[in-house]
Structure formats: C-alpha cells, structure tokens
Short mmCIF file of C-alpha atoms and ligand atoms in Angstrom, two decimals:
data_model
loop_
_atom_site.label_atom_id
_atom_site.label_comp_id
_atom_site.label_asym_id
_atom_site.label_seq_id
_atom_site.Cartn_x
_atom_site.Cartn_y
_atom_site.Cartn_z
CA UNK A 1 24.09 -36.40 -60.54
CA UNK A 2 22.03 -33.79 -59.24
CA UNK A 3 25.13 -31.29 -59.87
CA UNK A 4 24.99 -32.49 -63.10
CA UNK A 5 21.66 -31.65 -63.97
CA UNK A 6 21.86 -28.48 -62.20
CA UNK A 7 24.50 -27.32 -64.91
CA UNK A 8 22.86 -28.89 -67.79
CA UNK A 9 19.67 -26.50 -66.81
CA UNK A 10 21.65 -23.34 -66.31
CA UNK A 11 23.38 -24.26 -69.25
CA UNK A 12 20.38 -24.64 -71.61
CA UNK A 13 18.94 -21.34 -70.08
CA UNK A 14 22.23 -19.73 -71.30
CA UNK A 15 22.06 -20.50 -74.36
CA UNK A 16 18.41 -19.78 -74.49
CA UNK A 17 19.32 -16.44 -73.61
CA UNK A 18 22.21 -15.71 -75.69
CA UNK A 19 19.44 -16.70 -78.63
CA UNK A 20 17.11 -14.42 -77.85
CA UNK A 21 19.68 -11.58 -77.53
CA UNK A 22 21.43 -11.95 -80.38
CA UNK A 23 17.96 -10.95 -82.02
CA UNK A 24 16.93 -7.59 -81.62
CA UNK A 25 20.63 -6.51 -81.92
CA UNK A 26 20.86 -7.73 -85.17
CA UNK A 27 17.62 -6.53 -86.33
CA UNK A 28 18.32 -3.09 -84.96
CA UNK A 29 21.70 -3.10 -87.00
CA UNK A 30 23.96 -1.64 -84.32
CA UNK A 31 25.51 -4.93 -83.66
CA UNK A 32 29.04 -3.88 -82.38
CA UNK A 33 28.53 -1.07 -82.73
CA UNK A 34 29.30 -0.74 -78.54
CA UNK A 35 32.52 -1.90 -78.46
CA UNK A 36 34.40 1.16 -79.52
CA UNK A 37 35.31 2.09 -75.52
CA UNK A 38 36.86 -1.68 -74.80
CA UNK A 39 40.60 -1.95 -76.10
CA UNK A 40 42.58 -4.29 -73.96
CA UNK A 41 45.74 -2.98 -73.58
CA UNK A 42 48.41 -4.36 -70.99
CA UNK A 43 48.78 -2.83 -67.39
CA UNK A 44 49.68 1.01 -67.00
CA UNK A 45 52.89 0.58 -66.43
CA UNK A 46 53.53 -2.20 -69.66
CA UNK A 47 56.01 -0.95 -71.94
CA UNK A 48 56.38 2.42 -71.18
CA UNK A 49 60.02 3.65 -71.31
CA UNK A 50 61.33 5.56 -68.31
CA UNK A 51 64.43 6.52 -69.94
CA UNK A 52 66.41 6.34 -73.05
CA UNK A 53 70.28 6.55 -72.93
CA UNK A 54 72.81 6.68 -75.97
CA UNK A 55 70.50 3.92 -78.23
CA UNK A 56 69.54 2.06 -75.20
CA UNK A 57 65.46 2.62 -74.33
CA UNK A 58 64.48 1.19 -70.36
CA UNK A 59 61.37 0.00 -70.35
CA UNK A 60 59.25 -0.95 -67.13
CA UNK A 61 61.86 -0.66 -64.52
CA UNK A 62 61.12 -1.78 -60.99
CA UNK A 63 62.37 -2.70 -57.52
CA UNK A 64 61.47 -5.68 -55.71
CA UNK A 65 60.30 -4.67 -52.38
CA UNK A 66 62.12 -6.09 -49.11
CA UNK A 67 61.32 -5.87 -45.66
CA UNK A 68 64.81 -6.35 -44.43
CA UNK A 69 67.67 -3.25 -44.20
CA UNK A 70 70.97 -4.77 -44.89
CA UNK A 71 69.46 -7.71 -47.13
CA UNK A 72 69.55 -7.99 -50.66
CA UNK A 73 67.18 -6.77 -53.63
CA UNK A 74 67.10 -6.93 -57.65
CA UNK A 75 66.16 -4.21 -59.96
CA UNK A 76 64.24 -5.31 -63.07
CA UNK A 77 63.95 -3.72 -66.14
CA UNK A 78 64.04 -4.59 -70.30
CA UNK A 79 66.98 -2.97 -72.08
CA UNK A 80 66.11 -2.09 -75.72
CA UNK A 81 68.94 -1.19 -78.01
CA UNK A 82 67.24 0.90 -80.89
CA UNK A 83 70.48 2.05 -83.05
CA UNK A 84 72.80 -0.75 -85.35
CA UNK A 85 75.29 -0.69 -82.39
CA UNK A 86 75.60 -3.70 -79.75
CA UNK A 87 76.19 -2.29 -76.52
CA UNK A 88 76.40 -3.75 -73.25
CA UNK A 89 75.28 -2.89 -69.13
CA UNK A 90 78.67 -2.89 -67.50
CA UNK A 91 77.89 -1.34 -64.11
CA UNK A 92 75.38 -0.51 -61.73
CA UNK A 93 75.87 1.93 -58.52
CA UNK A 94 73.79 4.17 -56.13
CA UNK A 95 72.58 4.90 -52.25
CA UNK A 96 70.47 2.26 -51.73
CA UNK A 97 72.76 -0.62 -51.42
CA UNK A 98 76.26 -1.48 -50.18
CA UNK A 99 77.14 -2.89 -53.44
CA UNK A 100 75.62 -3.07 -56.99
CA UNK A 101 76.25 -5.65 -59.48
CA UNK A 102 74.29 -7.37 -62.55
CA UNK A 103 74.02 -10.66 -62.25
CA UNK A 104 72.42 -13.93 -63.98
CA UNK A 105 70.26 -16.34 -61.36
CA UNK A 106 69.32 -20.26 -63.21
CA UNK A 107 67.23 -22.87 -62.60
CA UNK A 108 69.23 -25.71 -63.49
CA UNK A 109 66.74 -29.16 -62.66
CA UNK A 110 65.10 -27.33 -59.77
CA UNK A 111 68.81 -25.96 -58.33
CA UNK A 112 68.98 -21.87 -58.13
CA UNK A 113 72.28 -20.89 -59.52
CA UNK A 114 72.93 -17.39 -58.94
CA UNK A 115 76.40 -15.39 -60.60
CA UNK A 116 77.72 -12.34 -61.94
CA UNK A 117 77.73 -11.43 -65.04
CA UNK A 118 81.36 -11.20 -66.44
CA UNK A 119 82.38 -8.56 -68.83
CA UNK A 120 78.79 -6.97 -68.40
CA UNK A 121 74.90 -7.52 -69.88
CA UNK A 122 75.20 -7.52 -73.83
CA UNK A 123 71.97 -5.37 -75.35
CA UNK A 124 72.56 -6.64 -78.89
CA UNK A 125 72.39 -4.09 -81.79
CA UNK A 126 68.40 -3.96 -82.75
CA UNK A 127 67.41 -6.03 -80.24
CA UNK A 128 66.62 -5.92 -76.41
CA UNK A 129 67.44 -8.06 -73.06
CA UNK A 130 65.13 -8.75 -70.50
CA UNK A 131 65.77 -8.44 -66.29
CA UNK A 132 63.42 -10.37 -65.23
CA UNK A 133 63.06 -12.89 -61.94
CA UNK A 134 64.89 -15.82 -62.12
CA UNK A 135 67.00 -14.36 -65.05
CA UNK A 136 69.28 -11.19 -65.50
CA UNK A 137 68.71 -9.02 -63.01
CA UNK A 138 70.81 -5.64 -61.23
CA UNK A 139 71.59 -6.70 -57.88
CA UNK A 140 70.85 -4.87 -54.72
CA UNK A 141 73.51 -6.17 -51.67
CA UNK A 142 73.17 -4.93 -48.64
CA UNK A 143 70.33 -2.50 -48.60
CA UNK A 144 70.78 0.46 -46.71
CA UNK A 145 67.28 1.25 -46.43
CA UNK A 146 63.70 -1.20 -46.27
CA UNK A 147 62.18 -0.96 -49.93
CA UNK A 148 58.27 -0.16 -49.46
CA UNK A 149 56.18 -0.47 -52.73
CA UNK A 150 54.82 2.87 -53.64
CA UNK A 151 58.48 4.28 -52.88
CA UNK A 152 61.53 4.74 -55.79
CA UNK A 153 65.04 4.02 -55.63
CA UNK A 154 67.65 5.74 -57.91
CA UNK A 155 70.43 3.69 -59.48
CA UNK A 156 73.18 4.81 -62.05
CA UNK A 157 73.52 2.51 -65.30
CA UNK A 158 76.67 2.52 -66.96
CA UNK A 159 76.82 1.15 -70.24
CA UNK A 160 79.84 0.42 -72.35
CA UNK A 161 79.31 3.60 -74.72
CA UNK A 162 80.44 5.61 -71.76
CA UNK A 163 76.81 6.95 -71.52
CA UNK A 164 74.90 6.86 -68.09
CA UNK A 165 71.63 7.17 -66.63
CA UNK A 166 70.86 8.11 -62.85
CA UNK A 167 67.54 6.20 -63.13
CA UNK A 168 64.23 6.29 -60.97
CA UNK A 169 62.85 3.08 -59.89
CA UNK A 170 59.54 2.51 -58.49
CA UNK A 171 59.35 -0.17 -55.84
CA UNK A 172 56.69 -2.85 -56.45
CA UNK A 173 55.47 -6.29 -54.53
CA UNK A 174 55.75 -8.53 -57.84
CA UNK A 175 52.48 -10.36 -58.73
CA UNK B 1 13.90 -9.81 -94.12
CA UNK B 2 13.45 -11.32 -91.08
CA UNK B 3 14.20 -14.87 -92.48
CA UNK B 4 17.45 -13.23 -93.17
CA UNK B 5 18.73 -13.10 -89.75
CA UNK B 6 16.72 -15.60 -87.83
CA UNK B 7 18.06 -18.05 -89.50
CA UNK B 8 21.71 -17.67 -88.91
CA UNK B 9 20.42 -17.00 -85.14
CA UNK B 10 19.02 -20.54 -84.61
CA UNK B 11 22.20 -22.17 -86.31
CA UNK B 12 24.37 -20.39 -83.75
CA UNK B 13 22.02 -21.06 -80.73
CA UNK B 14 21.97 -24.85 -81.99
CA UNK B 15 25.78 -25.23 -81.97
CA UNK B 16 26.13 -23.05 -78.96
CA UNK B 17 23.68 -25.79 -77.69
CA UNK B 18 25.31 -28.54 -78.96
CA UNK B 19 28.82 -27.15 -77.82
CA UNK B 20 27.46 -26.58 -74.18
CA UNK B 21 26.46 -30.63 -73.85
CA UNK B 22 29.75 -31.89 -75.08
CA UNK B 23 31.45 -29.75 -72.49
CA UNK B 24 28.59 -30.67 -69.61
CA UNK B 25 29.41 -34.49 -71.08
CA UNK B 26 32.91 -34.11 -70.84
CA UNK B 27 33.13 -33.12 -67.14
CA UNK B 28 30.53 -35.71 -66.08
CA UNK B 29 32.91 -38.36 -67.50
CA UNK B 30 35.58 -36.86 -65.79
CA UNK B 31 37.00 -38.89 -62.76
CA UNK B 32 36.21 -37.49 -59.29
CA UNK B 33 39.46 -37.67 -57.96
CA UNK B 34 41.90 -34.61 -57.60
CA UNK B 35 44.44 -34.16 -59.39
CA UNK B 36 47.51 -32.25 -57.67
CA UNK B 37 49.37 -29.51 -59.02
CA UNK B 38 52.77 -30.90 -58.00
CA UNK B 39 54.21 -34.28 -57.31
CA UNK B 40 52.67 -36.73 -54.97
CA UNK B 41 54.73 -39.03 -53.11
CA UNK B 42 54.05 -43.02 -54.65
CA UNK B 43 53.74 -43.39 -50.40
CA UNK B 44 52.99 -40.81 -47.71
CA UNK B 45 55.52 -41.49 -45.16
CA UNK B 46 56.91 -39.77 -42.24
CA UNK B 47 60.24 -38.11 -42.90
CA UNK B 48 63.49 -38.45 -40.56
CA UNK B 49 63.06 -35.40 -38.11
CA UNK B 50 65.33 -33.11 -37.32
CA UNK B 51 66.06 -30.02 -35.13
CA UNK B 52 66.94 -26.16 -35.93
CA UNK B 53 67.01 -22.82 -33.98
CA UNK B 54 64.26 -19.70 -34.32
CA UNK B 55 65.14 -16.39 -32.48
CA UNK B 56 64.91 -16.38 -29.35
CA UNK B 57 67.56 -19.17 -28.93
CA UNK B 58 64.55 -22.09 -29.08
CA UNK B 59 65.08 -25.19 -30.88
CA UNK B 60 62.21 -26.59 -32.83
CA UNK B 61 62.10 -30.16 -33.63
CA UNK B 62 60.20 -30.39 -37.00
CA UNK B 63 58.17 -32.95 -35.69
CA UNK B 64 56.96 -30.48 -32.75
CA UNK B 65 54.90 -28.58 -35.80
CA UNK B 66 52.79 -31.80 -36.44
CA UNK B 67 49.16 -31.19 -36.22
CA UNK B 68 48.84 -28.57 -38.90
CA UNK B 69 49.50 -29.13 -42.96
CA UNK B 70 53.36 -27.35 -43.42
CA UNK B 71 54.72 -26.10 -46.43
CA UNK B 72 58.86 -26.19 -46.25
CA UNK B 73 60.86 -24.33 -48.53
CA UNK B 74 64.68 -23.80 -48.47
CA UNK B 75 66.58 -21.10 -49.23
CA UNK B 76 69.05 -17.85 -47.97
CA UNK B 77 68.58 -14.26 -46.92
CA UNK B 78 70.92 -13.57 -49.63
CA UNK B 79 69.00 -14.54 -52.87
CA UNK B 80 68.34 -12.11 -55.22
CA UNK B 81 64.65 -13.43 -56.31
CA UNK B 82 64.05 -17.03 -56.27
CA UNK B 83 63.66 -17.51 -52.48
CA UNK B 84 61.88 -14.05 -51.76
CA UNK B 85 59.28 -14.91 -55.37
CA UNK B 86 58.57 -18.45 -53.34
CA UNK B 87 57.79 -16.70 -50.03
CA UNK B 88 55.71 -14.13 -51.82
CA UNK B 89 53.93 -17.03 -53.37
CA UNK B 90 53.81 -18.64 -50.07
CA UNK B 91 52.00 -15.63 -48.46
CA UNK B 92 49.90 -15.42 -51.08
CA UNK B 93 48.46 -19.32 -50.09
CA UNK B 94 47.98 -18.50 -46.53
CA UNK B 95 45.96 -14.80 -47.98
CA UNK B 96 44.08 -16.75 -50.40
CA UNK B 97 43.30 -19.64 -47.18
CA UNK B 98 41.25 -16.54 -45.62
CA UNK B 99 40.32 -18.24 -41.99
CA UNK B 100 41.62 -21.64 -42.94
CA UNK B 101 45.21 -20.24 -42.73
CA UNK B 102 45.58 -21.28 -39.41
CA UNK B 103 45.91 -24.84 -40.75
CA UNK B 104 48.86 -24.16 -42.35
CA UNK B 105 52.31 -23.48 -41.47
CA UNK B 106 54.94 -22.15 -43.61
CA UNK B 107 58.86 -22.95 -42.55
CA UNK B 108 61.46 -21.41 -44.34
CA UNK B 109 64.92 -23.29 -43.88
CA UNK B 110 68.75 -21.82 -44.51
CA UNK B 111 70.34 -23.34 -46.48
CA UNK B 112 73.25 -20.89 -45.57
CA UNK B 113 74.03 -20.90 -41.89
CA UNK B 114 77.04 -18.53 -41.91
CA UNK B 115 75.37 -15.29 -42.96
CA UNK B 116 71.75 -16.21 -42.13
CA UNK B 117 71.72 -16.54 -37.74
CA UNK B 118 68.03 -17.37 -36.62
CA UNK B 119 67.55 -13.97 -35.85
CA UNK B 120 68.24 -12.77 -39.41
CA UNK B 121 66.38 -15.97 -40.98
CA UNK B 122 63.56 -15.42 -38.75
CA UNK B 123 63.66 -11.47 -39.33
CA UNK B 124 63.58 -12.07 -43.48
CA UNK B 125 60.60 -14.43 -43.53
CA UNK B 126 58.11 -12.68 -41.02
CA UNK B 127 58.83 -9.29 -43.59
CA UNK B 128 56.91 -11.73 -45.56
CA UNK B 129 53.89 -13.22 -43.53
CA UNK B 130 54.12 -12.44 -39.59
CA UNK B 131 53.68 -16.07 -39.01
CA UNK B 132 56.40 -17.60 -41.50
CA UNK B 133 58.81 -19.99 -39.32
CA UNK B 134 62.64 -19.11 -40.47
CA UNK B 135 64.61 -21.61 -39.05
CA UNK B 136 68.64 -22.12 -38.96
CA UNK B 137 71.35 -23.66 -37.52
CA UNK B 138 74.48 -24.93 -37.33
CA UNK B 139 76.32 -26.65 -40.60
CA UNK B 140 75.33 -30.09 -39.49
CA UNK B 141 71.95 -28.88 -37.96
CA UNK B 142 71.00 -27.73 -41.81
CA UNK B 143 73.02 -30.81 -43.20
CA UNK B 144 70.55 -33.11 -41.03
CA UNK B 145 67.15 -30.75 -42.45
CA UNK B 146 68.15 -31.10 -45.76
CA UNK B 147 68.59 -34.75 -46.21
CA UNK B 148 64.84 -36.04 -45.78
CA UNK B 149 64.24 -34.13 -49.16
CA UNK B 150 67.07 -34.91 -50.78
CA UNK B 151 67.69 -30.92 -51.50
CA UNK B 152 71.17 -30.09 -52.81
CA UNK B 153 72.83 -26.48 -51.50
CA UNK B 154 76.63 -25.93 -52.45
CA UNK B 155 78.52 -23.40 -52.04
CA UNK B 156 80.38 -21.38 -54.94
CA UNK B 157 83.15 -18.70 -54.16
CA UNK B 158 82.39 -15.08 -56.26
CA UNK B 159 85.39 -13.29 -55.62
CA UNK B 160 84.77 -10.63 -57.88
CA UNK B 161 81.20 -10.09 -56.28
CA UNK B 162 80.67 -7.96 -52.79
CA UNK B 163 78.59 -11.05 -51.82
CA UNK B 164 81.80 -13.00 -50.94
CA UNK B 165 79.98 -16.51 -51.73
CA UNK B 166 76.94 -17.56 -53.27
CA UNK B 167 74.86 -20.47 -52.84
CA UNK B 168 73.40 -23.16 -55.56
CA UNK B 169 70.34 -24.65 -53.82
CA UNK B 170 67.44 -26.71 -54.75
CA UNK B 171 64.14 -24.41 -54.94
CA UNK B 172 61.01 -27.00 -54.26
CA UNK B 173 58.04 -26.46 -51.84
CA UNK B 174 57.44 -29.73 -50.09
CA UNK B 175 54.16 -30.32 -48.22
CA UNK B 176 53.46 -32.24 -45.22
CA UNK B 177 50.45 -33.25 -43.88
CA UNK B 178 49.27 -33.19 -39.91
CA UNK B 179 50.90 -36.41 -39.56
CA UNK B 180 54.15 -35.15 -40.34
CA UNK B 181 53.99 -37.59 -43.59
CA UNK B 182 55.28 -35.66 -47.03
CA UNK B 183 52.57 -35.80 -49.37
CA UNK B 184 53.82 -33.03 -52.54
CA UNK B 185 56.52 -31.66 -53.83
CA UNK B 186 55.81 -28.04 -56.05
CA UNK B 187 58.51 -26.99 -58.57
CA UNK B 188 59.71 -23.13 -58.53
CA UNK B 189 57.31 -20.42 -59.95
CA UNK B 190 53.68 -23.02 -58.80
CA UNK B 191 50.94 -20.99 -59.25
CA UNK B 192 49.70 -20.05 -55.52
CA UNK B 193 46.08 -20.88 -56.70
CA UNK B 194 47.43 -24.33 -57.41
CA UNK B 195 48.39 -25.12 -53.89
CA UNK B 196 45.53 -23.76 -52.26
CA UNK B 197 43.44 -25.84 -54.40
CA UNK B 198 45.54 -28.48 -53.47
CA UNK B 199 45.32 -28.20 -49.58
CA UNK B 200 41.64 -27.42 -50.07
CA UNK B 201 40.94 -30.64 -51.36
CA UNK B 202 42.95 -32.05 -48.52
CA UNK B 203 40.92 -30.26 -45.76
CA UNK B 204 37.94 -31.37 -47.19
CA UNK B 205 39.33 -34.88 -47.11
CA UNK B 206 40.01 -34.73 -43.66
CA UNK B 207 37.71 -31.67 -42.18
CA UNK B 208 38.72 -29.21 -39.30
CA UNK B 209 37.55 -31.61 -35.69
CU1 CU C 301 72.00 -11.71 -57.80
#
C-alpha cells in the first residue's frame, strides 16, 4: 500500500508538472518549434549498402565474431535485387575459412535444423532476401583465424549472372 | 486570448490525470505473484543425474553443481548461429547479474560427441564467458544427459557440405534451481532481460545465506 501511494503522489506531481509546462510554451508560440535536431533514424550501420554487384545491392553485411580458430562462423547480410532479373547466390569462398557454403538453419518446434542450400540463394527479381540468424546465412567452416569484432573478413560472392564481389565484412558481437 | 489556450491545457492535464489513475489502478489490482518468462514445470522435481567429461579429463556428475541456480543448454561447436546466439544470450544473464553472477552456473552440453572432445567443448564456451561449463562425452554419456529433458539431437548426413554431418537438435534453456530440481524451460531467441528477471525473483525468494 504504501508503494502504492508513493506512485499515485509522484504521479499526480507529474502531471501537475506537465500542466504547468505546457503553458508558457504555448503562449510563447514556439511550441515545437525545438524538435528540428531529433530524427530517429536506425543505427549507423542500418541499411547502408557496402556493395552493389550486377543488380544485386548488399546491405549491412557482418561477421559473427568467434573465439575459436578452426570452428565455424556465418556471414550475414540482405541481398537486394534492384533490376527485373531474378538472380541467385550460388557460391561463397575466401581466406578465412576452410570451406564456404550458404546454408538455411530452422527452428522446427524448438529443433535447430541446419542445411545447405541446393542450387544456391534465389534474390528474386525486384525484391531482396535476408541472412539473418536462425535463417539464410553464408557459412564460415573451419576458421582459419579467431574473428574479433572491430576486425573485417573478405569473402567472394558469386552469383549466378557470373558477376562477383570480393566483399569486406566487418566483424560484430550480435546484440 | 488567454482563455484560448488555457483551456485546452486543463482538458489535457485532466485526462493525463485521469489516464495516470487507471494505470496506478490497474497495477494495484494486479496479482503479486511473478510471472515467468518461460515454462514452469506443473512440479519442481529433481531430474535423473548423469555424468560427462570437462578438460582436464574430470568427470562432473551434474548433481556435483547443486548449490547454485544452473542454466543448461545443448548444442555443438559446429552450429552456425543458434547455439553461439544462446551462449551470447547466456553471457549476457550472468553480465546483467553484476555480483549475483556467482549464483549462477551456465553448462553447455554436446550434443555431438564425435567432433566436439571436452577440450574443444570446453574451449568454445569459455570464448564466451570464462566460467561457462562445456561438457561432453561419450555417445551414451550424452544419450544419458539428454534424456531428463527430453531433448531430441539426430544426426543428418550433408555430403555435399565440407561439414561431413550436421546435427538437428532441440534449442531450449532449462533452469535448475540449488536443489538440483528443474524449475523453467526458455524457448530459443528469450530475451536475456527475461531470465534475469526471472532468477531475480527467485533469489529474492530464497536470499543469498
Ligand atoms: Cu550453416
């Protein structure tokens, strides 16, 4: 009970306080007129294409980080296919692993499924895929070196159109 | 003029008034009890024990860890990003548990015994937190861990893949309290907030002798 009251007083000052404030800004007339410097946009890195290749834009590639050399990592990234033309991911290759491949991990009723991706990733014509955790994503086996965030990998992407990208990947700790 | 505006003012600091009771109401009615972010067991009971290996050939009986909550998750040194987005998660509850940590123990079992020795289990988990448990064994040693929780591991052939063999396996978090009793299972991708908030309540339930 004594909680209770406790917030029903702080409460009632509140709103005291938002009354009495809302007055001389509206009889000064610059009512929001401060909120020119506060867009919300998304986090530095959201969105932001690191490279385009043939029609395909990649947008917000990273690395997750792993502490152990010779264990396994995923690259992540969102494929966005700007021209009329479907295309698809068909390999992956580069230094920092053993072997590269693009895979597909499911939760099927709380069981991890994890395969590869036959016949490669399909970025349909006008529209974009998404490598994300627990979904799609360009698998690192066998790392040859620890990933530390803060660091970049490079990987090749080799799409269907015959066009490649060698592609720099920051390294991050997801959220 | 002034009319003008004060008027508008007081209906807004009325409703704002009005609005602020029915909330304050609303969580006075509410019950007191907590509500837990995963599944609670109908009955805390103690599960069947069983033994695995660490590094540095030692055997750990799971009951030895009694005395401290534990959070078990199972998994492989192979996966991609469903085991190593749990551990992540996991190290984030022990961060979040600031000097309380110590009441907690995190044990991460392999569900793949052929490529993950204790060495390399134990290796993959402390990259994580320096005090994650990574436990293994041998195929009957992770048969017997994984039966008290029911969790399902199979294992699918990928010849076209360098990895040889993959593994299907189930992806919970299952808590146990001091007693060794399970008390919660969490689903894949819980919120680490959630279980902190979750073994907070418990400590204060049952506070640090
Ligand atoms: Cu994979």
């Amino acid at each position: 009970m004594n909680k209770f009251m406790h917030w029903m007083t702080a409460a009632l000052v509140a709103a005291a306080l938002s009354i009495s404030a809302c007055q001389p800004a509206m009889s000064g007339g610059h009512a929001g007129g401060d909120m020119g410097g506060m867009e919300m946009g998304g986090g530095p890195n959201e969105g932001k294409v690191a490279a385009t290749v043939g029609g395909i834009e990649i947008v917000d590639p990273w690395a997750r980080a792993a502490a152990m050399e010779g264990g396994n990592s995923a690259i992540y990234m969102v494929l966005k296919n700007t021209s009329g033309t479907a295309d698809k991911l068909v390999a992956a290759s580069g230094e920092v692993a053993a072997a590269i491949e693009i895979h597909e991990t499911k939760m099927d009723n709380g069981v991890m499924q994890m395969q590869p991706v036959e016949g490669g990733l399909e970025v349909p014509a006008n529209g974009s895929v998404e490598l994300k955790p627990g979904g799609y994503h360009v698998m690192l086996i066998g790392l040859t070196k620890v990933l530390k965030a803060g660091e970049t990998v490079t990987v090749k992407l080799t799409f269907e159109s015959g066009a490649s990208v060698d592609l720099t990947v920051p390294v991050m700790e997801p959220k | 003029m002034h009319t003008h505006w004060r008027t508008p003012a007081l209906l807004i600091g009325g409703g704002v008034l009005v609005g602020l009771a029915v909330i304050a109401g609303l969580a006075f009615l509410q019950p007191s009890t907590h509500v837990f972010a995963g599944v609670v067991q109908p009955e805390a009971a103690r599960i069947a024990d069983f033994t695995l290996e660490t590094s540095q050939a030692r055997s750990v009986p799971l009951s030895s860890l009694q005395g401290r909550y534990v959070l078990v998750a199972y998994g492989y040194t192979f996966c991609p990003d469903v085991c190593p987005a749990t551990l992540a998660m996991l190290s984030r509850v022990v961060d979040s548990l600031g000097p309380d940590r110590d009441r907690v123990l995190v044990v991460f079992i392999s569900i793949d015994p052929e490529r993950d020795t204790p060495e390399r289990i134990a290796q993959y988990v402390t990259g994580f937190d320096e005090a994650f448990i990574g436990l293994s064994g041998t195929p009957e040693q992770i048969a017997a861990a994984a039966q008290p929780f029911n969790v399902s591991y199979t294992r699918r052939e990928t010849p076209g893949s360098a990895a040889g063999y993959l593994m299907n396996h189930s992806a919970f978090t299952y808590l146990l309290d001091p007693a060794g009793r399970w008390r919660v299972t969490y689903p894949y991708g819980i919120d680490a907030d959630a279980i902190v908030q979750d073994l907070r309540y418990l400590f204060g339930q049952a506070p640090n002798p």
